[in-house]
Backbone as numpy.savetxt, mean C-alpha at the origin, in Angstrom:
# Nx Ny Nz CAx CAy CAz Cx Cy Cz
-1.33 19.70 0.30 -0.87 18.34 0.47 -1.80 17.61 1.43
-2.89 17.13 1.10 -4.14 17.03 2.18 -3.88 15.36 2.23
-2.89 14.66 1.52 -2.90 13.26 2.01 -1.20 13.12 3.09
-1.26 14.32 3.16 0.34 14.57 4.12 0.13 14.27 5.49
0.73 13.12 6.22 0.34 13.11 7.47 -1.04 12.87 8.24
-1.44 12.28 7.66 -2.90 12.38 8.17 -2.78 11.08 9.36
-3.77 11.54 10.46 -3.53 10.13 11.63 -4.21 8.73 11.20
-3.95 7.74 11.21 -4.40 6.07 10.96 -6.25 6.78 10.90
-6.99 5.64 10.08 -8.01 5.64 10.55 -8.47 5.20 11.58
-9.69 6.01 12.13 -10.39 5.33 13.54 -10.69 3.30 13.22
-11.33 3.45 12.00 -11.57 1.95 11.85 -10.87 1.38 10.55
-9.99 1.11 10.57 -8.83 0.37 9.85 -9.57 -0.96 9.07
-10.40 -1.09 9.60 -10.68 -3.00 9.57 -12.13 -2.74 8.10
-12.27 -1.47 7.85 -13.73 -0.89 7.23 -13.20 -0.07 6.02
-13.12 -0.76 4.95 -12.52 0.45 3.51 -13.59 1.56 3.32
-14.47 1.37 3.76 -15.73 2.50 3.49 -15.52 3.73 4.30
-15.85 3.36 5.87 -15.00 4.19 6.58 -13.60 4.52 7.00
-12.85 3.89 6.40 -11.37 4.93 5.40 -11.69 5.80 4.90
-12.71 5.36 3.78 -12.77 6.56 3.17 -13.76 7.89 3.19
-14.61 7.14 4.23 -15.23 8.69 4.79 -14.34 9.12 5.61
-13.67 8.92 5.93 -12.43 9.57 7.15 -11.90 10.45 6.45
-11.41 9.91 5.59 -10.32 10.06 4.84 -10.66 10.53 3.25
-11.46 11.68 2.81 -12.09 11.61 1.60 -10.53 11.19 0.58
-9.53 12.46 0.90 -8.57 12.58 -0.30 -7.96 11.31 -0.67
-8.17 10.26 0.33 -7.46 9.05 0.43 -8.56 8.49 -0.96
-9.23 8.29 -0.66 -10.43 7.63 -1.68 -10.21 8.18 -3.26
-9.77 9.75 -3.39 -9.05 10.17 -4.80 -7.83 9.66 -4.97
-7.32 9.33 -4.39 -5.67 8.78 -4.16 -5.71 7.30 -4.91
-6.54 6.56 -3.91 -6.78 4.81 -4.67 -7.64 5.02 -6.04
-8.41 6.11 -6.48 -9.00 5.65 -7.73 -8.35 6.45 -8.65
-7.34 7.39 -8.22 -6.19 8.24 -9.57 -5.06 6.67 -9.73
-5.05 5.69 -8.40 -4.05 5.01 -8.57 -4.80 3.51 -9.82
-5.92 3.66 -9.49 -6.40 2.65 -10.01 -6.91 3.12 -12.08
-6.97 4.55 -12.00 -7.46 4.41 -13.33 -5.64 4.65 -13.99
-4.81 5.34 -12.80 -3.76 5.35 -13.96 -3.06 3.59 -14.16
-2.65 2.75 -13.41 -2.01 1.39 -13.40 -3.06 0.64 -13.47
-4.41 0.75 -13.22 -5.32 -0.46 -13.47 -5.38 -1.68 -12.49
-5.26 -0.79 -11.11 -5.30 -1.67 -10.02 -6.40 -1.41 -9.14
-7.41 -2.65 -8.47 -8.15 -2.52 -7.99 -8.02 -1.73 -6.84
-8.88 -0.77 -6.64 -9.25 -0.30 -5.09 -8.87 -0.66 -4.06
-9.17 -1.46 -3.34 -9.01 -2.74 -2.08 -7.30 -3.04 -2.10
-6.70 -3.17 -3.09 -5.97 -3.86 -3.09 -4.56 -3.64 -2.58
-4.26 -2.01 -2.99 -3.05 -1.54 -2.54 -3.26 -1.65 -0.69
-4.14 -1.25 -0.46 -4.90 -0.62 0.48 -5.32 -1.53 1.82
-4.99 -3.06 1.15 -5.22 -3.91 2.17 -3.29 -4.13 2.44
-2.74 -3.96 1.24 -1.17 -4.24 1.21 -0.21 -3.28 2.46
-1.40 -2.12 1.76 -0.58 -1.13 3.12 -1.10 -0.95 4.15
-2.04 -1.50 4.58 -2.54 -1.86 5.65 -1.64 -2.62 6.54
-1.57 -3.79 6.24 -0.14 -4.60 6.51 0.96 -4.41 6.99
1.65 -3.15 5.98 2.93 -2.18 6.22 2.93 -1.69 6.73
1.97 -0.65 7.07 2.43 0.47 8.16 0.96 0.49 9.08
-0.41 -0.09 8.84 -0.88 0.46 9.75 -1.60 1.98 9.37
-1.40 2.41 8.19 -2.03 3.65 7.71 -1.14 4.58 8.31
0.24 4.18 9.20 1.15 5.46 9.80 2.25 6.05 8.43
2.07 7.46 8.78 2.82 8.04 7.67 4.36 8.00 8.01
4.79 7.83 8.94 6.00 7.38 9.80 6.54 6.52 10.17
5.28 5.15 9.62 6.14 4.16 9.71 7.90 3.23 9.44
8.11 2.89 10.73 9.41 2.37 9.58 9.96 0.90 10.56
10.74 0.03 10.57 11.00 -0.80 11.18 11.58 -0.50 12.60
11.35 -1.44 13.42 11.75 -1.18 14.76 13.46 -0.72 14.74
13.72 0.23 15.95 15.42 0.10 16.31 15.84 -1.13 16.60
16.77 -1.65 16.30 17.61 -2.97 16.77 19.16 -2.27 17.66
19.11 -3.15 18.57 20.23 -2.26 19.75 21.00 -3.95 19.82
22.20 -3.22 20.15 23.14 -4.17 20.60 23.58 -4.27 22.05
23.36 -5.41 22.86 23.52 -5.47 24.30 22.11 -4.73 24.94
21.33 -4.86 23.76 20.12 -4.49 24.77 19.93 -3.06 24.68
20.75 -2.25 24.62 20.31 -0.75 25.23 21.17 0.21 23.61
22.18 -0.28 23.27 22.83 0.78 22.29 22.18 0.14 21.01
21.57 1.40 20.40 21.23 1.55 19.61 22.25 1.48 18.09
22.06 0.48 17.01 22.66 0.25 15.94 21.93 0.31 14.85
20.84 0.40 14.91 20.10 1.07 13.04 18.92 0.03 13.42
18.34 0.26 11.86 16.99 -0.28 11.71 17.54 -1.63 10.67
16.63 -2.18 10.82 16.90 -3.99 9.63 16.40 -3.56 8.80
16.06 -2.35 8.57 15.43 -2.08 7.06 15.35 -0.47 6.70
15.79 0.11 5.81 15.43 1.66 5.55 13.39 1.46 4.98
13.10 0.67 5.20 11.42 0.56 4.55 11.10 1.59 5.46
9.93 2.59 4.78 9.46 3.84 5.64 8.26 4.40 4.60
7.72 4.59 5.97 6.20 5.45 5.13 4.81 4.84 5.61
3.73 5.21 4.48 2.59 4.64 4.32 2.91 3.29 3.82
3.81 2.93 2.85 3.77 1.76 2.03 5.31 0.82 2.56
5.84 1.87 3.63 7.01 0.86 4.03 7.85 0.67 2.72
8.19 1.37 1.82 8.51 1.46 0.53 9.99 1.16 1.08
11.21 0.84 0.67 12.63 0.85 0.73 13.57 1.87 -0.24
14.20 2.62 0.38 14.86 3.52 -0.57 15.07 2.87 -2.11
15.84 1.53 -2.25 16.30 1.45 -3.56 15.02 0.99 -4.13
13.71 0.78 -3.96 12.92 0.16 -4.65 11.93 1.73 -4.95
11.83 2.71 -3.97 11.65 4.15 -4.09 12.29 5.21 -5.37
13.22 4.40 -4.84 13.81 5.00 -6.14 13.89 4.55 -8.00
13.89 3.74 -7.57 13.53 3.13 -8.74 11.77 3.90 -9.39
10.83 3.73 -8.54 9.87 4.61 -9.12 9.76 5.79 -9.17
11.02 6.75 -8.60 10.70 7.73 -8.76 11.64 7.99 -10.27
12.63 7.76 -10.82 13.26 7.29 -11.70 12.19 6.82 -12.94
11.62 5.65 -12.56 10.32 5.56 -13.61 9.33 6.30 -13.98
8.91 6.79 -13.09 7.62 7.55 -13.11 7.47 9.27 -13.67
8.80 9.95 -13.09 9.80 11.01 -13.04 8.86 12.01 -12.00
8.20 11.01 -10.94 7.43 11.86 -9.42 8.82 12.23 -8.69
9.23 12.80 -9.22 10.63 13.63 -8.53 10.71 14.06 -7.00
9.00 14.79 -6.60 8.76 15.57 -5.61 8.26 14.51 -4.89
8.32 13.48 -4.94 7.32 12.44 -4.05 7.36 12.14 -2.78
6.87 11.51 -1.60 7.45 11.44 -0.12 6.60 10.08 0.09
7.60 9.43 0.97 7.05 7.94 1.70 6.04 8.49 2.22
6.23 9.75 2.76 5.48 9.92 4.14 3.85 10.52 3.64
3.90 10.72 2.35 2.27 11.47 1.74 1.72 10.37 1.29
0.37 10.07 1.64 -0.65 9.16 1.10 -0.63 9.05 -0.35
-0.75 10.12 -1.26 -1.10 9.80 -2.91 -0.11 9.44 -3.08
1.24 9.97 -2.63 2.58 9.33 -3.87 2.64 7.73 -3.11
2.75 7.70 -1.65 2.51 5.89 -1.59 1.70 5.17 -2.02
0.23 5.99 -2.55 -1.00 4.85 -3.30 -0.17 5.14 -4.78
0.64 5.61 -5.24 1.07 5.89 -6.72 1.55 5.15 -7.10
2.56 4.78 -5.54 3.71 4.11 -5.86 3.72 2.42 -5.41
2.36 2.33 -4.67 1.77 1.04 -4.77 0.93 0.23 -5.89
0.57 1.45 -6.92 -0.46 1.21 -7.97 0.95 1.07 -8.99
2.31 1.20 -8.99 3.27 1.16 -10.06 3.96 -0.17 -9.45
3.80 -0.63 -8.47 4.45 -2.34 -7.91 3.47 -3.07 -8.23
2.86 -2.78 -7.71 1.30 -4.02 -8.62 1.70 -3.97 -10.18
1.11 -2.85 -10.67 1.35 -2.52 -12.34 2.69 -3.55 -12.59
4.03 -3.18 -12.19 4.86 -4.01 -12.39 5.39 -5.41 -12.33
4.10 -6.11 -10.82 4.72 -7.23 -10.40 4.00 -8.10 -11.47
3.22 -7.71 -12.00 1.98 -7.96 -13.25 2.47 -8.12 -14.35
3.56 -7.19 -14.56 4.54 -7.23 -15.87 5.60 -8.05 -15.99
6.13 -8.34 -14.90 7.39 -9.23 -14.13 7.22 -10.36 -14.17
6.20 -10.92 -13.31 6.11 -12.41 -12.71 4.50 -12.71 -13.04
3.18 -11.93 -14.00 2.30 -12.04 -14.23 1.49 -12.49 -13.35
1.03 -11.99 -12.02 0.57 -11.80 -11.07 -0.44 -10.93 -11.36
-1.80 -11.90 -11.10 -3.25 -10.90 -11.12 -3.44 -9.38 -10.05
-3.39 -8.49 -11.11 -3.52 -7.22 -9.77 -4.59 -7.70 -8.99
-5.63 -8.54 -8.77 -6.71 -8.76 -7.95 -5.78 -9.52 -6.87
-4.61 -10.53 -7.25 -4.36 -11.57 -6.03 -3.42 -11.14 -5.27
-4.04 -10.33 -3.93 -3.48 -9.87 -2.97 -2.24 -10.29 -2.66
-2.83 -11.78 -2.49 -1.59 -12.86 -1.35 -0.55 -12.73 -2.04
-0.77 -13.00 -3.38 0.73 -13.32 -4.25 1.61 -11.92 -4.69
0.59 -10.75 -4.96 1.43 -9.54 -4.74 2.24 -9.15 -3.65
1.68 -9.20 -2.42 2.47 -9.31 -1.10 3.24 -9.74 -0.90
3.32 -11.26 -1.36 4.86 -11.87 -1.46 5.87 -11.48 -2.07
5.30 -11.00 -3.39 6.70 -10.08 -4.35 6.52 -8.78 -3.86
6.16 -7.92 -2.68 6.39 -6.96 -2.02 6.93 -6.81 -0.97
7.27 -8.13 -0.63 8.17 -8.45 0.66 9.90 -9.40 -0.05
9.24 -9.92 -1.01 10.50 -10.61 -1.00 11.08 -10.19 -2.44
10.30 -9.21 -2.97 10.93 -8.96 -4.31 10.42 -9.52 -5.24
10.65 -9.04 -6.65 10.25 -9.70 -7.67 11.45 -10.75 -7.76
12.54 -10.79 -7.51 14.01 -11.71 -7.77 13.20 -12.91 -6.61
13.20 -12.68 -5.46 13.10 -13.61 -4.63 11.65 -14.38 -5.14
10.82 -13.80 -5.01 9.07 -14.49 -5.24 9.59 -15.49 -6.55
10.32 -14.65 -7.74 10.67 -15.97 -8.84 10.92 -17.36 -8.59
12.12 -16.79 -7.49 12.92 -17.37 -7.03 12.02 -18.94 -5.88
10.88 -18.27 -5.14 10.06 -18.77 -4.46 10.80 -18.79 -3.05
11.77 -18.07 -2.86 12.09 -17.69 -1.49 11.03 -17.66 -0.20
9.78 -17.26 -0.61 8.87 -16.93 -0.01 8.25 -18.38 0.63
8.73 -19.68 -0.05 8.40 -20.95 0.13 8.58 -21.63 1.84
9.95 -20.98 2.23 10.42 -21.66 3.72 10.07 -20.83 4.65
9.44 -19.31 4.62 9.00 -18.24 5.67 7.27 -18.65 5.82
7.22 -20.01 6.43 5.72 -20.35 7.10 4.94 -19.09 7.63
5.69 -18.00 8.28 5.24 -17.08 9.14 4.62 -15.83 7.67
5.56 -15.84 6.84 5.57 -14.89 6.09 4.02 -15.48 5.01
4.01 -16.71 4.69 2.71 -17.19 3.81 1.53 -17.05 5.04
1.43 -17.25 6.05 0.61 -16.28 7.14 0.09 -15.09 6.71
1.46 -14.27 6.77 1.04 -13.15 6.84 0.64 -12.73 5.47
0.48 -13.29 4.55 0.23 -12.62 2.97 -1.27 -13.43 2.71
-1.66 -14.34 3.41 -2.86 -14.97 3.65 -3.98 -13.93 4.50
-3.62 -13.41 5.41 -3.97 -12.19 6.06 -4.27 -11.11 5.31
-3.49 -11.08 4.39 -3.56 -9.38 3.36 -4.50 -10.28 2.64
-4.42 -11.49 1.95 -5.50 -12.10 0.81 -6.83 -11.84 1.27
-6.90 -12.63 2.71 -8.33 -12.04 3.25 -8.79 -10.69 3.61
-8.01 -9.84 3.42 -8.42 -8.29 4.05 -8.64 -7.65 2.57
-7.74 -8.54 1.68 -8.69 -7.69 0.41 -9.83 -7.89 -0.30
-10.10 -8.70 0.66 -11.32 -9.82 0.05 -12.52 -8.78 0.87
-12.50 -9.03 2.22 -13.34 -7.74 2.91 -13.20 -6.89 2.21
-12.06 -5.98 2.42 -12.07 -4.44 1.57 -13.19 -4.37 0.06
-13.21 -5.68 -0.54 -13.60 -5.58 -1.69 -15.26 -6.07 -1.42
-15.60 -6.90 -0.73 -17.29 -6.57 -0.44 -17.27 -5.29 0.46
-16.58 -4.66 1.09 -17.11 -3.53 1.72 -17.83 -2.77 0.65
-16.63 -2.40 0.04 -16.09 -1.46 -1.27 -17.59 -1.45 -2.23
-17.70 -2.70 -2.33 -19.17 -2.85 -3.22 -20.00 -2.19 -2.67
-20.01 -2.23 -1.74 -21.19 -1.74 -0.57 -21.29 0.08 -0.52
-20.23 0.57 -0.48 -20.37 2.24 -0.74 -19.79 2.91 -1.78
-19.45 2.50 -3.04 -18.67 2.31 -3.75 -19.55 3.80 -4.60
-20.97 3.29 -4.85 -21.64 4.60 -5.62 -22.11 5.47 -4.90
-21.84 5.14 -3.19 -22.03 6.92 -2.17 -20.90 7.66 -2.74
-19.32 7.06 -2.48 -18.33 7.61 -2.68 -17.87 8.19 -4.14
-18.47 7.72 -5.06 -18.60 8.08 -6.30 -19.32 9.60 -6.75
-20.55 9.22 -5.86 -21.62 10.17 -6.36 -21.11 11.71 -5.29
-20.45 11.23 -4.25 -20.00 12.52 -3.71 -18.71 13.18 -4.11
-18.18 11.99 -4.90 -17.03 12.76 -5.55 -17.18 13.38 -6.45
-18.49 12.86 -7.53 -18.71 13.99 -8.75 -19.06 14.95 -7.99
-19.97 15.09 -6.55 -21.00 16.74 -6.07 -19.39 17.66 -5.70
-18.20 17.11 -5.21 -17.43 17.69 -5.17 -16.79 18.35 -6.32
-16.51 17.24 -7.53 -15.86 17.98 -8.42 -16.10 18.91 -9.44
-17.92 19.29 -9.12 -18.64 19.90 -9.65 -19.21 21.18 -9.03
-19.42 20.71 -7.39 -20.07 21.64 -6.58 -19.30 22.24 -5.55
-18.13 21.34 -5.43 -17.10 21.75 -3.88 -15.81 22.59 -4.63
């Protein structure tokens, strides 16, 4: 399970060095990309966003009176900050039975099957970051809906993911046939 737990990358801000960090991560986004047909960059700037590359991520405690503790505002958890009922739902679709928030490939799987879907749903270019993000925060019901219209803070923050996939994707150009060519010496020689 070599995408299990692994610590954030040193440089977060660099898809190239992700993925020298991180080789298995780099098989992860291109099994996610040849099976759903989603760009590289893309999940990858989304979950960037979410968790920060933490496999543990999940929303802050919320306490009442300050000190007692009453739950989280959200069961979202993982690499992809995924939410149980929307988790489930792909694992249900997909039939990844064995899957975990907390492992890198099944959250790039299960980020490459929300794209795939929000594409099928609301016909959203898997390339346009911003607008996937919004139906990853507010749902495919809500984004229809344009819920996403009165959260100023929230079109911020999906403007943020637009531009980080925009980097990710000239990085990406940039080592795209190192990472290639060492993945065939691996799958041939390693």
């Amino acid at each position: 399970m070599a995408g299990c737990a692994a610590s954030p990358p040193k440089n977060p801000d660099n898809i190239c060095a992700i993925f020298k960090e991180h080789r298995s991560w780099y098989d992860a986004a291109v099994d996610a990309r040849d099976k759903w047909g989603v760009p590289v960059h893309v999940p990858l700037a989304m979950m960037y966003q979410e968790s920060s590359f933490k496999h543990d991520a999940a929303p802050p405690m919320e306490y009442f009176l300050g000190f007692i503790p009453i739950g989280r505002a959200s069961d979202a958890y993982g690499y992809a900050q995924a939410k149980t009922m929307t988790w489930d739902d792909y694992v249900r679709e997909t039939g990844n039975s064995w899957s975990s928030r907390s492992d890198f490939d099944d959250a790039m799987d299960f980020m490459g099957w929300f794209i795939y879907k929000t594409h099928k749903i609301n016909g959203v270019s898997k390339w346009d970051a911003k607008k996937l993000y919004l139906n990853y925060h507010e749902g495919w019901g809500g984004y229809k809906r344009g819920s996403y219209r009165s959260k100023r803070w929230l079109i911020k923050v999906s403007d943020k993911v637009g531009a980080r996939a925009k980097r990710y994707a000239a990085q990406y150009r940039g080592c795209k046939d190192d990472l290639d060519s060492s993945w065939l010496w691996r799958l041939f020689f390693g």
